[in-house]
Coordinates of C-alpha atoms and ligand atoms in Angstrom, one line a residue:
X1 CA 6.2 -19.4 -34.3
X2 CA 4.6 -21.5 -31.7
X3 CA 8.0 -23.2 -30.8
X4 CA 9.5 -20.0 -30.9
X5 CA 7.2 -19.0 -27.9
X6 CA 7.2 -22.3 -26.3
X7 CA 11.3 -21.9 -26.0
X8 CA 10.8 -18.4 -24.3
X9 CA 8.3 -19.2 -22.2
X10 CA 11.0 -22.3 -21.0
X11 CA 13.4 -20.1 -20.6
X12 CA 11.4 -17.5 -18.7
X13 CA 9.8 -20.4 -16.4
X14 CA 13.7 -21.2 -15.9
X15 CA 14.4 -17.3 -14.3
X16 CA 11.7 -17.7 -12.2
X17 CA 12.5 -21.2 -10.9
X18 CA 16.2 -19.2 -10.6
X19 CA 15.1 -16.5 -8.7
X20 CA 16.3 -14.1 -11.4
X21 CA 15.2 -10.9 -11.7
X22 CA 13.1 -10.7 -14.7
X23 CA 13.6 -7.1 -16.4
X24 CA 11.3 -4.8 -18.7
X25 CA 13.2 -5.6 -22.4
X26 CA 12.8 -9.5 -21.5
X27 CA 10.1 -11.6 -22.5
X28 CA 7.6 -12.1 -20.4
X29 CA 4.1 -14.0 -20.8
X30 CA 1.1 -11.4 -21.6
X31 CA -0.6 -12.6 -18.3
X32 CA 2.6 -11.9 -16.2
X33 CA 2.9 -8.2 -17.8
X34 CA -0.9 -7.7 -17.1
X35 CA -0.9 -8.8 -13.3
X36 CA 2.5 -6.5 -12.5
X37 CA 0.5 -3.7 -14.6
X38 CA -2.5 -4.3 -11.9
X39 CA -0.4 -4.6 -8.8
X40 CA 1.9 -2.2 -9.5
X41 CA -0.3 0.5 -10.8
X42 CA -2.9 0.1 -8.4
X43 CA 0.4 0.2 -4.8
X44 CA 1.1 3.3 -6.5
X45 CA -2.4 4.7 -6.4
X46 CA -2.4 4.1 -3.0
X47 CA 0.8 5.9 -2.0
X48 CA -0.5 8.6 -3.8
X49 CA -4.3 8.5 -2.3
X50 CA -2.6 7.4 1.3
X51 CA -1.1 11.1 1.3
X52 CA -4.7 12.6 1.7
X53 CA -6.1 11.0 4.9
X54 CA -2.6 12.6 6.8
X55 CA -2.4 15.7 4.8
X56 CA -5.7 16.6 6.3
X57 CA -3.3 17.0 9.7
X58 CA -0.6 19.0 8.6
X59 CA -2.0 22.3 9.3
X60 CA -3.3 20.9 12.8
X61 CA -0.2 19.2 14.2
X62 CA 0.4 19.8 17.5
X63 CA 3.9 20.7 17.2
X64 CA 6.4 21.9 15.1
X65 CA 8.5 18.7 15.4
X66 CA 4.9 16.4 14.9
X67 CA 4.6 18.7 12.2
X68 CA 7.9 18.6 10.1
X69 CA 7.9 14.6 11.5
X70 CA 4.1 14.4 9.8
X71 CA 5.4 16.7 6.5
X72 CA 8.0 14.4 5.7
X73 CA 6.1 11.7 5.7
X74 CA 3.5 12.5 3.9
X75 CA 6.4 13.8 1.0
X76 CA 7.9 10.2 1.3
X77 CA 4.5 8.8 -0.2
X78 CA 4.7 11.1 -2.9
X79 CA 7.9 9.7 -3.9
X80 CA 6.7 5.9 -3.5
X81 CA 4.0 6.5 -6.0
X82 CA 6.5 8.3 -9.0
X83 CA 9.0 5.2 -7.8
X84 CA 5.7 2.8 -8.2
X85 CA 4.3 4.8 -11.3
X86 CA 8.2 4.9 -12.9
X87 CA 8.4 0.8 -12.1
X88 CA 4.5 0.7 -13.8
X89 CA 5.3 2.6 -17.0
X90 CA 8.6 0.0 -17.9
X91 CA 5.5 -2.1 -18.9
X92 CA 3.9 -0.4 -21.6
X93 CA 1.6 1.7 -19.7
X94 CA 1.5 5.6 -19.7
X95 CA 1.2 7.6 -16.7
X96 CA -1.9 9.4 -17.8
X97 CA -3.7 5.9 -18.6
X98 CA -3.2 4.9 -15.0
X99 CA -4.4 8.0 -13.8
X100 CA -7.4 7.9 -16.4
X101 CA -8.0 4.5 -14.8
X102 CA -7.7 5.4 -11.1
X103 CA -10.2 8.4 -11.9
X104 CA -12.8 6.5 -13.8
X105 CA -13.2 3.9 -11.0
X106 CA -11.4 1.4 -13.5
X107 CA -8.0 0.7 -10.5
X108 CA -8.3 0.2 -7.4
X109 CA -6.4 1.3 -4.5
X110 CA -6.0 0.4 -1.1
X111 CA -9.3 0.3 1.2
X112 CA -7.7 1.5 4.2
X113 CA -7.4 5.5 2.9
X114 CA -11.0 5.9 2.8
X115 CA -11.7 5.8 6.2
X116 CA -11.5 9.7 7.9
X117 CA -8.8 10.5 10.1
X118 CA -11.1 12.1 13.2
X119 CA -8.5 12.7 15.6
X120 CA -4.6 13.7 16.1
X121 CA -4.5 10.1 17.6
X122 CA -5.5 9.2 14.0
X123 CA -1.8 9.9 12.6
X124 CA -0.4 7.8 15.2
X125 CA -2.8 4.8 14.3
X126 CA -2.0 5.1 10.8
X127 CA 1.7 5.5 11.3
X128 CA 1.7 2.1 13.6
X129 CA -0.6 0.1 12.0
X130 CA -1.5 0.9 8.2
X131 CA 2.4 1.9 7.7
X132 CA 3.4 -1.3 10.1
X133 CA 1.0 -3.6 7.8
X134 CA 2.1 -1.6 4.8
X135 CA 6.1 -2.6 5.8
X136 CA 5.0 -6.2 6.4
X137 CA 3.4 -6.6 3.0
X138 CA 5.8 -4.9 1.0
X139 CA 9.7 -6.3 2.7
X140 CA 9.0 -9.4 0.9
X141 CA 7.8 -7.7 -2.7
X142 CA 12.0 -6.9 -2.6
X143 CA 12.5 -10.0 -3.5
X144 CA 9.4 -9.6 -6.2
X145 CA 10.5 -11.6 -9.7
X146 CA 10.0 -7.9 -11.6
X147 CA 13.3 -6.1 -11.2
X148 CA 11.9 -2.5 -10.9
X149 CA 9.0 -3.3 -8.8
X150 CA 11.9 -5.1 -6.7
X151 CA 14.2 -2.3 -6.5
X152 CA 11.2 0.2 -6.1
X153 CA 10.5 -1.6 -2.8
X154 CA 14.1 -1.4 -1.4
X155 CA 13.8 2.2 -0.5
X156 CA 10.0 2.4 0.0
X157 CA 10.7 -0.1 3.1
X158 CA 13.2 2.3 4.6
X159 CA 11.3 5.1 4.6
X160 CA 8.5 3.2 5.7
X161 CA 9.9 2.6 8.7
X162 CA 10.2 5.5 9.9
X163 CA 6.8 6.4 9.0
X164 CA 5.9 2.9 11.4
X165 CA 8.3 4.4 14.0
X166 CA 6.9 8.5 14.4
X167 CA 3.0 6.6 14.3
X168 CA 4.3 4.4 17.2
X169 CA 5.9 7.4 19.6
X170 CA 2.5 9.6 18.8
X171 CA 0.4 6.4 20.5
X172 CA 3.4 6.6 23.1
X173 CA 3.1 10.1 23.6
X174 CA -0.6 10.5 24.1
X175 CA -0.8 6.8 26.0
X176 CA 1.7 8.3 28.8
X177 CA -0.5 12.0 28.6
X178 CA -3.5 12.8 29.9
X179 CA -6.8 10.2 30.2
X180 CA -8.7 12.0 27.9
X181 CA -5.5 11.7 25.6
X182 CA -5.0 8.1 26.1
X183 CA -8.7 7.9 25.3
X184 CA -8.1 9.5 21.9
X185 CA -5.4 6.7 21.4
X186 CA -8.2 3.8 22.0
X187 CA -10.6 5.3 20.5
X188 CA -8.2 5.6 16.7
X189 CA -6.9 1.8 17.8
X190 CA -10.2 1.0 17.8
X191 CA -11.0 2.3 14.4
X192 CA -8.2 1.3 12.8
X193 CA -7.7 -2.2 13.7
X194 CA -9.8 -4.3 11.6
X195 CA -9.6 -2.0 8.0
X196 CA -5.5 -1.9 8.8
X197 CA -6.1 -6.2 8.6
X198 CA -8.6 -5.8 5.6
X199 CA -5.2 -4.2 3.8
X200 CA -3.7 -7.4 3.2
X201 CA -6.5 -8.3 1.1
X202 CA -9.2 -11.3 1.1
X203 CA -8.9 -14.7 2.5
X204 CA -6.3 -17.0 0.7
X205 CA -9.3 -19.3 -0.4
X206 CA -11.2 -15.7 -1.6
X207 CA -7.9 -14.5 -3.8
X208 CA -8.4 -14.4 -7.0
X209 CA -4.4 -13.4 -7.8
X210 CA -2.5 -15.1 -4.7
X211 CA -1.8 -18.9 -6.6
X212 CA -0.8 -17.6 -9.7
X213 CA 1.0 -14.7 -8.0
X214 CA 2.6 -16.8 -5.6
X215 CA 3.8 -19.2 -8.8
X216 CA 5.9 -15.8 -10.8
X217 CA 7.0 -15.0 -7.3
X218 CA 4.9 -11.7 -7.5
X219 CA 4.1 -12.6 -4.3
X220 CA 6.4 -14.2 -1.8
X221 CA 4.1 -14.7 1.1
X222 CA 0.5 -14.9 1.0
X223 CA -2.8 -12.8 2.2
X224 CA -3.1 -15.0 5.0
X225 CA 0.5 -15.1 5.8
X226 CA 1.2 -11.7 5.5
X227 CA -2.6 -10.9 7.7
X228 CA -1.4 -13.2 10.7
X229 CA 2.3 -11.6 10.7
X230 CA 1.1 -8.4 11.6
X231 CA -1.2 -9.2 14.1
X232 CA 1.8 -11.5 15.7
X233 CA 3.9 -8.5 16.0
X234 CA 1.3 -5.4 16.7
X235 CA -0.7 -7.2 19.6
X236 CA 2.4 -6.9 22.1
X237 CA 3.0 -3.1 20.9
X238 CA -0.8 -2.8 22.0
X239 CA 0.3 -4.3 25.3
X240 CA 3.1 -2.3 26.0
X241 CA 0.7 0.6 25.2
X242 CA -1.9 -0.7 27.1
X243 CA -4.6 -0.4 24.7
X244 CA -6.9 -3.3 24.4
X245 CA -7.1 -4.5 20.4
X246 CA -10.9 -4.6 19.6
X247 CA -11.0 -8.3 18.9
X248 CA -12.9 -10.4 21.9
X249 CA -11.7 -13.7 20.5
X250 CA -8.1 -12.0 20.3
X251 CA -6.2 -15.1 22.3
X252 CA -2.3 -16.4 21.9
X253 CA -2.5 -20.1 21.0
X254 CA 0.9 -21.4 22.9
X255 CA -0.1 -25.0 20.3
X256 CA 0.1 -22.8 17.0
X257 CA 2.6 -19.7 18.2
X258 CA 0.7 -17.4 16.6
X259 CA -2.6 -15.2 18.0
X260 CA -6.2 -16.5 17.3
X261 CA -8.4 -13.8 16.0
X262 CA -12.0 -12.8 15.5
X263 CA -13.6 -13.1 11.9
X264 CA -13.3 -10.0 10.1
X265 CA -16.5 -8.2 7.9
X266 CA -15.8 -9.0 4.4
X267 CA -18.9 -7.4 3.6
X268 CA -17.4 -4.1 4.8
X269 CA -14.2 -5.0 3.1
X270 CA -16.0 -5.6 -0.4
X271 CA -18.6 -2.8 0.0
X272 CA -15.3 -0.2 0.5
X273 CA -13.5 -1.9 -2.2
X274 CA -16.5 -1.0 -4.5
X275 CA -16.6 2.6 -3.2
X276 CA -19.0 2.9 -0.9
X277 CA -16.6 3.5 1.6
X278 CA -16.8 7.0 4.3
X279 CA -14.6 8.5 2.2
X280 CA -14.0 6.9 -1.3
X281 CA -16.2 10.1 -3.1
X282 CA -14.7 12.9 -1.4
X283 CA -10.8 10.6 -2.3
X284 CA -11.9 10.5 -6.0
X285 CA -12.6 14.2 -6.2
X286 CA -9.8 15.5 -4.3
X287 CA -6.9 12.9 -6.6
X288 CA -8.9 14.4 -9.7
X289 CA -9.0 18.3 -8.8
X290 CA -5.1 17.8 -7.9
X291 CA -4.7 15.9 -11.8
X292 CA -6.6 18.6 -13.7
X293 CA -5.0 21.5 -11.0
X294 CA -1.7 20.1 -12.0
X295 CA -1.7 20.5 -15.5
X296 CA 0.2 23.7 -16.0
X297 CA 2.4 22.5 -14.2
X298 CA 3.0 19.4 -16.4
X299 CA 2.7 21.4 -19.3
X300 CA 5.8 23.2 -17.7
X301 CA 8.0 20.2 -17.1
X302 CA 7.1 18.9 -20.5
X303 CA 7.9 22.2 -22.4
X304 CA 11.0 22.7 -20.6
X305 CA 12.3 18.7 -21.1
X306 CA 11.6 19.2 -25.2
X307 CA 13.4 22.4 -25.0
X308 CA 16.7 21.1 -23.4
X309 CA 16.5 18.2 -25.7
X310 CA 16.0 20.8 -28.7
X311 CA 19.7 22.6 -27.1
X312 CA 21.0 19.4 -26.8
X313 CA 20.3 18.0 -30.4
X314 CA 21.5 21.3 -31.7
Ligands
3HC401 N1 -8.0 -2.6 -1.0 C1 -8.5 -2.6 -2.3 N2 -8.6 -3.7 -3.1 C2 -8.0 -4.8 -2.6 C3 -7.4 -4.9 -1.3 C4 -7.4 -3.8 -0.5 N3 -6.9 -3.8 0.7 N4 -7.0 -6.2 -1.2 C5 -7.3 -6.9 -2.3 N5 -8.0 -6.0 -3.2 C6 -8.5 -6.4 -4.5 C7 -7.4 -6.8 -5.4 O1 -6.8 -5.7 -6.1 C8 -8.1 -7.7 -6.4 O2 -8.9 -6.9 -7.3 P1 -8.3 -6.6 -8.8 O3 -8.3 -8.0 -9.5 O4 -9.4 -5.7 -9.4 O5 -7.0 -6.0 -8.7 C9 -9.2 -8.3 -5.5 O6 -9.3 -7.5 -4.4 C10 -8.8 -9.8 -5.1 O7 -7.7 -9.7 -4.2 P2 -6.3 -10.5 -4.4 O8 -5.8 -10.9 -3.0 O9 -6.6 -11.7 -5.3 O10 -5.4 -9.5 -5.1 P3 -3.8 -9.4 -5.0 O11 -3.2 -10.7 -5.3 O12 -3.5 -8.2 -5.9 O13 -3.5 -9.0 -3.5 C11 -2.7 -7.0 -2.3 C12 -3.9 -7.7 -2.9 C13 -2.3 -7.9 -1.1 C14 -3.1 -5.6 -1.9 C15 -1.6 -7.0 -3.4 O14 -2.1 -6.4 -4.5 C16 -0.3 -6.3 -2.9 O15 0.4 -6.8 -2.1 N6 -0.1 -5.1 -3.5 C17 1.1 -4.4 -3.2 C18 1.1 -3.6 -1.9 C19 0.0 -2.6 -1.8 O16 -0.6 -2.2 -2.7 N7 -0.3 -2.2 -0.6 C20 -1.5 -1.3 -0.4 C21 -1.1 -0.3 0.6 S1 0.2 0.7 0.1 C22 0.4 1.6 1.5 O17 -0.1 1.2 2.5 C23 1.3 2.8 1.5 C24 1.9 3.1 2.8 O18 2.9 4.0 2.6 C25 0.9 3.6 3.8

């Protein structure tokens, strides 16, 4: 038995060091399932929380282009969690566990959504920078070792750009306005900033996940990495904005070729992370009124499923 597992181990060690996709029916070590069960589960709890701080805008776009523009978005997040969820449940996890677990307190999911969107500029902010972040962390989990997590990400990325792109013209919109609009823009820039960084998670040195992540290729790039990209590419859309990024020790460093930056408030991070967050209570209540609201619903689906299979088999 023990060289039995020893030889797949070698030969799942072998499709990593390959780059080969590895695929639900393969063997995989417990450890590896359990980490992609984590990740995955707890992206697609975000894409699904994530559609709450926008949908509080819907009604209050305005116009009917922002509107259908904002709509659409906020459907394509929808779609990245059943993606995510589908991906999730080729592991040997059900859909209501993970919801069990994102109700009890058990999953996590992204700190970013529980901050309140205040203002219209809000949508924009989010668009450009938690969607921008969101695009950076994600292009490189397409070339993730799972094979649906992988595939998952393929289309997520596309969409996500345009989500990046329709948050960008909003700040463009209400930066060339009025100055009480351009204002408003600041004012969400300035709110946004340092929780859109805190996405990408704690310090390489403060990961618990990133080594061993980075050794299945579960992760192509790390925190860090990932952290100093974004900042690299947003700072210059701030400058063509002309809004100032609230980071006084923001400075290019012509040596490294990348941007200097101030420290950011892990405490902040870690006390939103363990929901004490503005809005993680009122996130929780709203994801589980939706769950139990929804059950008809997926009582429906379910009936109607068994009953074409009962047509089919007969
Ligand atoms: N919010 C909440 N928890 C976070 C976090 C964040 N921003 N960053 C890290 N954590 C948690 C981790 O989940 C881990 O806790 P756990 O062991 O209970 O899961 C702990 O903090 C230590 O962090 P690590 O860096 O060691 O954890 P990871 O290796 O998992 O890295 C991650 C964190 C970078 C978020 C990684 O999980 C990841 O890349 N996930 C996939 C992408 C994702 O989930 N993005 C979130 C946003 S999705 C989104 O924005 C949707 C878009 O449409 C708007």
């Amino acid at each position: 038995m023990e060289d039995n597992v020893k030889a797949m181990e070698a030969i799942f060690e072998q499709k990593i060091a390959n780059d080969e996709k590895i695929e639900p029916k393969d063997w995989m070590p417990e450890k590896y399932r359990k980490t992609h069960i984590r990740q995955i589960s707890q992206h697609a709890h975000s894409e699904i929380v994530g559609m709450l701080p926008e949908g509080n805008w819907i009604t209050r776009a305005p116009s009917l282009r922002r509107k259908v523009a904002l709509l659409a978005k906020v459907q394509d997040e929808a779609g990245h969690g059943l993606y995510l969820y589908s991906a999730c449940e080729t592991l040997g996890i059900s859909r209501e566990e993970m919801y069990e677990q994102l109700h009890s307190g058990k999953a996590k999911y992204s700190s970013i959504f529980n901050y309140p969107t205040l203002t219209w500029a809000d949508m924009g902010a989010i668009g450009w920078l938690v969607d921008g972040a969101a695009i950076i962390n994600q292009v490189p989990l397409c070339n993730t070792s799972f094979g649906p997590y992988a595939r998952a990400m393929v289309r997520v990325c596309k969409e996500e750009s345009f989500h990046q792109r329709q948050g960008y013209e909003i700040m463009m919109t209400l930066c060339n306005g009025t100055q009480e609009q351009k204002d408003m823009a600041q004012d969400a820039l300035n709110r946004w900033w340092w929780p859109s960084l805190m996405m990408f998670g704690p310090n390489d040195a403060d990961s618990t996940h990133t080594e061993q992540s980075m050794k299945w290729k579960l992760k192509r790039k790390t925190n860090d990495e990932l952290r100093q990209q974004f900042i690299d590419q947003t700072v210059p859309q701030a400058d063509i904005l002309g809004l100032e990024v609230p980071d006084p020790e923001l400075k290019y460093n012509h040596e490294k070729g990348h941007y200097d930056f101030g420290d950011i408030n892990w405490d902040e991070f870690w006390q939103v992370v363990k929901g004490h967050g503005p809005c993680n209570k009122e996130r929780i209540r709203d994801r589980k009124n939706a769950w139990e609201n929804g059950e008809w619903v997926r009582e429906a689906a379910n009936a109607y499923a068994e009953k074409q299979a009962e047509r089919k088999a007969s």
